[in-house]
PDB file of C-alpha atoms in Angstrom:
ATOM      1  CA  UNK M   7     140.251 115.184 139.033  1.00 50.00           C
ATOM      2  CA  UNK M   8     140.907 114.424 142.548  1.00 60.00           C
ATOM      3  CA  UNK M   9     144.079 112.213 141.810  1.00 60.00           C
ATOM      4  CA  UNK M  10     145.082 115.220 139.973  1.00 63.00           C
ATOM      5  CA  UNK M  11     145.656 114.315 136.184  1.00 70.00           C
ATOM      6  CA  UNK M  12     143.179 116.705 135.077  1.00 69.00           C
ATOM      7  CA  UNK M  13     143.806 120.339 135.195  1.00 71.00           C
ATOM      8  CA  UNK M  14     140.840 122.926 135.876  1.00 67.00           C
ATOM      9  CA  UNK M  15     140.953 124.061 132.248  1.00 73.00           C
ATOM     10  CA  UNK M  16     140.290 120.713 130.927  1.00 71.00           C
ATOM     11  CA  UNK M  17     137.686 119.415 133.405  1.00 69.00           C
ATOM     12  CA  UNK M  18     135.638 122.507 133.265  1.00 72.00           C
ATOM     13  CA  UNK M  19     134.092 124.224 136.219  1.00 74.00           C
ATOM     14  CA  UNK M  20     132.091 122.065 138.814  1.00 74.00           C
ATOM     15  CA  UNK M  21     128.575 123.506 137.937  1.00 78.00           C
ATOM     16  CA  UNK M  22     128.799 121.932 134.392  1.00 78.00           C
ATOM     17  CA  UNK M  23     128.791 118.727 135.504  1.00 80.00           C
ATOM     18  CA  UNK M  24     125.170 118.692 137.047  1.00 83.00           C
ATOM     19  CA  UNK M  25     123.834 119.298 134.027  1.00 86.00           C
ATOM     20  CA  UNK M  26     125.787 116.758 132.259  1.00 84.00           C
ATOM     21  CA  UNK M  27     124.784 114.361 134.464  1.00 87.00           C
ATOM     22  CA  UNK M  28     121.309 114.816 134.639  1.00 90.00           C
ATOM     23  CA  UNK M  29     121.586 114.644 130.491  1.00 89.00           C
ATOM     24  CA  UNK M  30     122.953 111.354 130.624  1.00 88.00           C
ATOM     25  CA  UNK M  31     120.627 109.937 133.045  1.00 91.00           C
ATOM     26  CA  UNK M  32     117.806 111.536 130.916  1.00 90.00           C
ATOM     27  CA  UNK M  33     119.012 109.712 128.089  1.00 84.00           C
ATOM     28  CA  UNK M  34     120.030 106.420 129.736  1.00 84.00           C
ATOM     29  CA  UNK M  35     116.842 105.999 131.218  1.00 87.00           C
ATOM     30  CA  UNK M  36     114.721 106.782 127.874  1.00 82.00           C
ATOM     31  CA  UNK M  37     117.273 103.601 126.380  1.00 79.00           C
ATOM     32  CA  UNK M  38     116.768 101.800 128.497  1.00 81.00           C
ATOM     33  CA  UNK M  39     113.324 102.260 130.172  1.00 84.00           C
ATOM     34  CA  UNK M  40     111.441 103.261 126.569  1.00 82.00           C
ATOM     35  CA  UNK M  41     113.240 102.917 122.984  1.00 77.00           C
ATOM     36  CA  UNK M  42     114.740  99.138 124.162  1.00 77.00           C
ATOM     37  CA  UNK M  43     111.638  97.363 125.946  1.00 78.00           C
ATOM     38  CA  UNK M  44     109.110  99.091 124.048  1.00 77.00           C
ATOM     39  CA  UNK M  45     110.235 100.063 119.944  1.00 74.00           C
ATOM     40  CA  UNK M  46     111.173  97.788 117.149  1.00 72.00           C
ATOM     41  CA  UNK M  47     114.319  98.242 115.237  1.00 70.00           C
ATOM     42  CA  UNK M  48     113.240  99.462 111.623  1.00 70.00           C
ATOM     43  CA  UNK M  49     114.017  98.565 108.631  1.00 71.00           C
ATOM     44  CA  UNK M  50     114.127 101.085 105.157  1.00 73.00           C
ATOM     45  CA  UNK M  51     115.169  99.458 101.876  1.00 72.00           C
ATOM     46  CA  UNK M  52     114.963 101.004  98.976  1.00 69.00           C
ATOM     47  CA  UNK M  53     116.941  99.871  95.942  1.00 66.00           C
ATOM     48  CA  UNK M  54     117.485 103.305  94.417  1.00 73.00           C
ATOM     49  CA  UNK M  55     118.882 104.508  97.988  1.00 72.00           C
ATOM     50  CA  UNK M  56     122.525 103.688  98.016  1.00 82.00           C
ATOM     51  CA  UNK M  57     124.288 101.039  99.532  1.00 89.00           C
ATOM     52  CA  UNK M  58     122.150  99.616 102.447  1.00 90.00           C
ATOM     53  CA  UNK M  59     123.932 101.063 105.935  1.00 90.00           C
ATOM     54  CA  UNK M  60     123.024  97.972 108.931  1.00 93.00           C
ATOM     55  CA  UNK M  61     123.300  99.235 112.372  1.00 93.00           C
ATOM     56  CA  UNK M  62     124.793  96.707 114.921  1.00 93.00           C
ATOM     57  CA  UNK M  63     123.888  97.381 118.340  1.00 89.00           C
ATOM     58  CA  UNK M  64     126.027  96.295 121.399  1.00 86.00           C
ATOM     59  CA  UNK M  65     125.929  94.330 124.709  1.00 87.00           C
ATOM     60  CA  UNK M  66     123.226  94.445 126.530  1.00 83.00           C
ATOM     61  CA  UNK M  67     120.559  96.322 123.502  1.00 83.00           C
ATOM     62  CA  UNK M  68     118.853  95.938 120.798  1.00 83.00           C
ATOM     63  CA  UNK M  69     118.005  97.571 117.480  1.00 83.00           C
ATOM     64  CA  UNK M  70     116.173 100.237 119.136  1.00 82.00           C
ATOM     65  CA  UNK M  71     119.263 101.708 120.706  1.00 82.00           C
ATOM     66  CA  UNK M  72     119.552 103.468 117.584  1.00 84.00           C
ATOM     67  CA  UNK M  73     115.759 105.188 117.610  1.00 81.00           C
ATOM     68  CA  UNK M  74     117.261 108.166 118.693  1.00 78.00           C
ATOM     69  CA  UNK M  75     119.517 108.484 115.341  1.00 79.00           C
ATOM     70  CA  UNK M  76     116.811 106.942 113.199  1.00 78.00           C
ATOM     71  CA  UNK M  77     114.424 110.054 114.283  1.00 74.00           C
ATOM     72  CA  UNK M  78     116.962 112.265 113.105  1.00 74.00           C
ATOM     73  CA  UNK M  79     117.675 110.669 109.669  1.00 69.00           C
ATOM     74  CA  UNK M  80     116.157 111.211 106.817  1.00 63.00           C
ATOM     75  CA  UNK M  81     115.003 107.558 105.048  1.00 58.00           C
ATOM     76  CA  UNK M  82     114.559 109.007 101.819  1.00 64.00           C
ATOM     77  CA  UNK M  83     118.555 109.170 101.423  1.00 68.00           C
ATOM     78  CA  UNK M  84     119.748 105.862 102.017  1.00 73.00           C
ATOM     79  CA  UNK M  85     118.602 102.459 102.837  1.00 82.00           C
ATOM     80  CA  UNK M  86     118.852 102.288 106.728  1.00 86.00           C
ATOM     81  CA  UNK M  87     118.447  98.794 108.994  1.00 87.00           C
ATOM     82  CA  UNK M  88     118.633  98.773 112.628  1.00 88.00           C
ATOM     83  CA  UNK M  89     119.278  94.988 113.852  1.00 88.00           C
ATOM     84  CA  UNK M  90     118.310  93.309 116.455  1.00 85.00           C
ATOM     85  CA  UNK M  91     121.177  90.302 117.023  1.00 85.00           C
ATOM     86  CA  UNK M  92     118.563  88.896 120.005  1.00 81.00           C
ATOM     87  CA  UNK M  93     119.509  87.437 122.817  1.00 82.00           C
ATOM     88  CA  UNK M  94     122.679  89.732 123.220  1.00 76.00           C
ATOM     89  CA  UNK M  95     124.094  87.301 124.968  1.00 81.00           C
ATOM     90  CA  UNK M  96     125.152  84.487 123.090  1.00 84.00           C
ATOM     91  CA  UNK M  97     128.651  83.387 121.941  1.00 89.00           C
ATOM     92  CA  UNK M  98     130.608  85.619 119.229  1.00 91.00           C
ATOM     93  CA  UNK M  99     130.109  82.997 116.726  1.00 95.00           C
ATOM     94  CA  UNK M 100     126.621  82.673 117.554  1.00 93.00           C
ATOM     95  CA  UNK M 101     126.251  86.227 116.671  1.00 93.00           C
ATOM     96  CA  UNK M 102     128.168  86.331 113.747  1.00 95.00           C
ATOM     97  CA  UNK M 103     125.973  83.828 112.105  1.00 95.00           C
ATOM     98  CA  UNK M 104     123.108  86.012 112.469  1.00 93.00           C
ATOM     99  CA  UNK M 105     124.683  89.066 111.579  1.00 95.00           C
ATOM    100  CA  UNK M 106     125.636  86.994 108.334  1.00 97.00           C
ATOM    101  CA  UNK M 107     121.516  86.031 107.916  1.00 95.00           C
ATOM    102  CA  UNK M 108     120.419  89.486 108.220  1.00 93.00           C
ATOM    103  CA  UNK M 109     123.481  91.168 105.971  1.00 96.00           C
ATOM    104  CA  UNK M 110     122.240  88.311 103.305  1.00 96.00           C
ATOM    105  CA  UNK M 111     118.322  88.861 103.487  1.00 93.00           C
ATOM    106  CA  UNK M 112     119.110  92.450 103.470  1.00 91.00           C
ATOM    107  CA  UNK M 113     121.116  92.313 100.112  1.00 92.00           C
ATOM    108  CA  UNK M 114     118.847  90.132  98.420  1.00 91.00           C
ATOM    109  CA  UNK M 115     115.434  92.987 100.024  1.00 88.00           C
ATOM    110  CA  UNK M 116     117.906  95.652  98.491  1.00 87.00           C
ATOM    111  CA  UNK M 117     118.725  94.366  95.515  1.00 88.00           C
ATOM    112  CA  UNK M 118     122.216  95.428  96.369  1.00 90.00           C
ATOM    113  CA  UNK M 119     125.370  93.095  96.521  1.00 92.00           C
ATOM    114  CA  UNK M 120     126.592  94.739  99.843  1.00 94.00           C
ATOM    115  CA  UNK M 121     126.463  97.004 103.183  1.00 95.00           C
ATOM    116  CA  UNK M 122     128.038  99.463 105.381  1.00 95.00           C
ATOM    117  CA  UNK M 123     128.030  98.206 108.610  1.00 97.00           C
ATOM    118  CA  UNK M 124     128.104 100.626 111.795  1.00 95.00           C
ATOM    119  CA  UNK M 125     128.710  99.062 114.972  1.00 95.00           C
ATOM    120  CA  UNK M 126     128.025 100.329 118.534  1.00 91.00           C
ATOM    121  CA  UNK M 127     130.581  98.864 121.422  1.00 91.00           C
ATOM    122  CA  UNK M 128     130.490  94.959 120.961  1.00 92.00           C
ATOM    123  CA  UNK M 129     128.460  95.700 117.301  1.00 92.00           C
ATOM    124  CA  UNK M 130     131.728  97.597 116.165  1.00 94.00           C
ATOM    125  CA  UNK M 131     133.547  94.165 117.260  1.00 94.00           C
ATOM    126  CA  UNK M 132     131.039  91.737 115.510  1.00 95.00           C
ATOM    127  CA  UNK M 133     131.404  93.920 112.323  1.00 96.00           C
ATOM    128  CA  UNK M 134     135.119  94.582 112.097  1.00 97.00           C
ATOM    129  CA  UNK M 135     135.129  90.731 112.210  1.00 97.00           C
ATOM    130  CA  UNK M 136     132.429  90.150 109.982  1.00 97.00           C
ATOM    131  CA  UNK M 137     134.172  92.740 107.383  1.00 97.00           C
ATOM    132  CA  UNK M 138     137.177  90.293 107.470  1.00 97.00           C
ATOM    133  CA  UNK M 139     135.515  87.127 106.891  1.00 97.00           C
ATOM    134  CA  UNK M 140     133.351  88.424 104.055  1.00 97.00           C
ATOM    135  CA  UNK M 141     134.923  91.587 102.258  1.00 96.00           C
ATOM    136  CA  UNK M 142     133.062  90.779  99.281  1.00 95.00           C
ATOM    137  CA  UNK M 143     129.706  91.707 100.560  1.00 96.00           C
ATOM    138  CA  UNK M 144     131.360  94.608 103.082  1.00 97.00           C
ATOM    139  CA  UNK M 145     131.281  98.589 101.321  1.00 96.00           C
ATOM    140  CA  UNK M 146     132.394 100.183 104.479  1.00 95.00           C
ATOM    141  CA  UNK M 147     132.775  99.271 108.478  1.00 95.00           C
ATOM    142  CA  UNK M 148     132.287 102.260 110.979  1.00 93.00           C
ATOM    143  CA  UNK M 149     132.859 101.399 114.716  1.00 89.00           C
TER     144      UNK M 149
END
């Protein structure tokens, strides 16, 4: 805004953005100060639920990140796994072979021969990539 390249219309009137703010930090801090230290990713298979959907969470998380959207699901629809690719850290490869281990146990606890995969920041990387090596046990990739 100050370089210019926004106009007032699209950046919205200076006393939205407090609230905004404070949102975000609100959120960031429950990430990253409660749902990532202190819940486990879950895990709801059921074979008569549709296609297993595996969430892939990015740098620096863990399954948890997606507690928030878990909460707000309903399990009884679909099969839902939240991952936890621990340590975040390690190589691409590295991470691709355990995405692979989990995407395999989970099809064989499903009874299915497949997933969707959703991927969050570097998750939507690791499964675009893992959709291309293995489109055989791949439904759909959301990123």
């Amino acid at each position: 805004a100050a370089l210019g390249d926004w106009s007032h219309t699209q950046r919205g009137p200076l006393r939205r953005w407090g609230p905004a703010l404070l949102a975000e930090v609100a959120w960031m801090s429950r990430l990253y100060l409660w749902d990532q230290p202190l819940r486990r990713p879950r895990w709801h298979l059921d074979s008569e639920g549709g296609t297993p959907l595996v969430l892939v969470h990015g740098f620096c998380c863990n399954g948890a990140v997606w507690a928030p959207l878990l909460d707000a699901c309903d399990p009884g629809r679909r099969s839902v796994v939240a991952l936890s690719l621990d340590p975040f850290y390690l190589d691409i490869e590295a991470q691709l072979a355990r995405l692979d281990a989990a995407v395999r146990a989970i099809c064989v606890a499903s009874g299915h021969d497949g997933v969707v995969l959703a991927g969050h920041s570097m998750g939507g990387l690791l499964s675009r990539i893992y959709a291309a090596r293995h489109p055989g046990r791949v439904r759909g990739c959301l990123m």
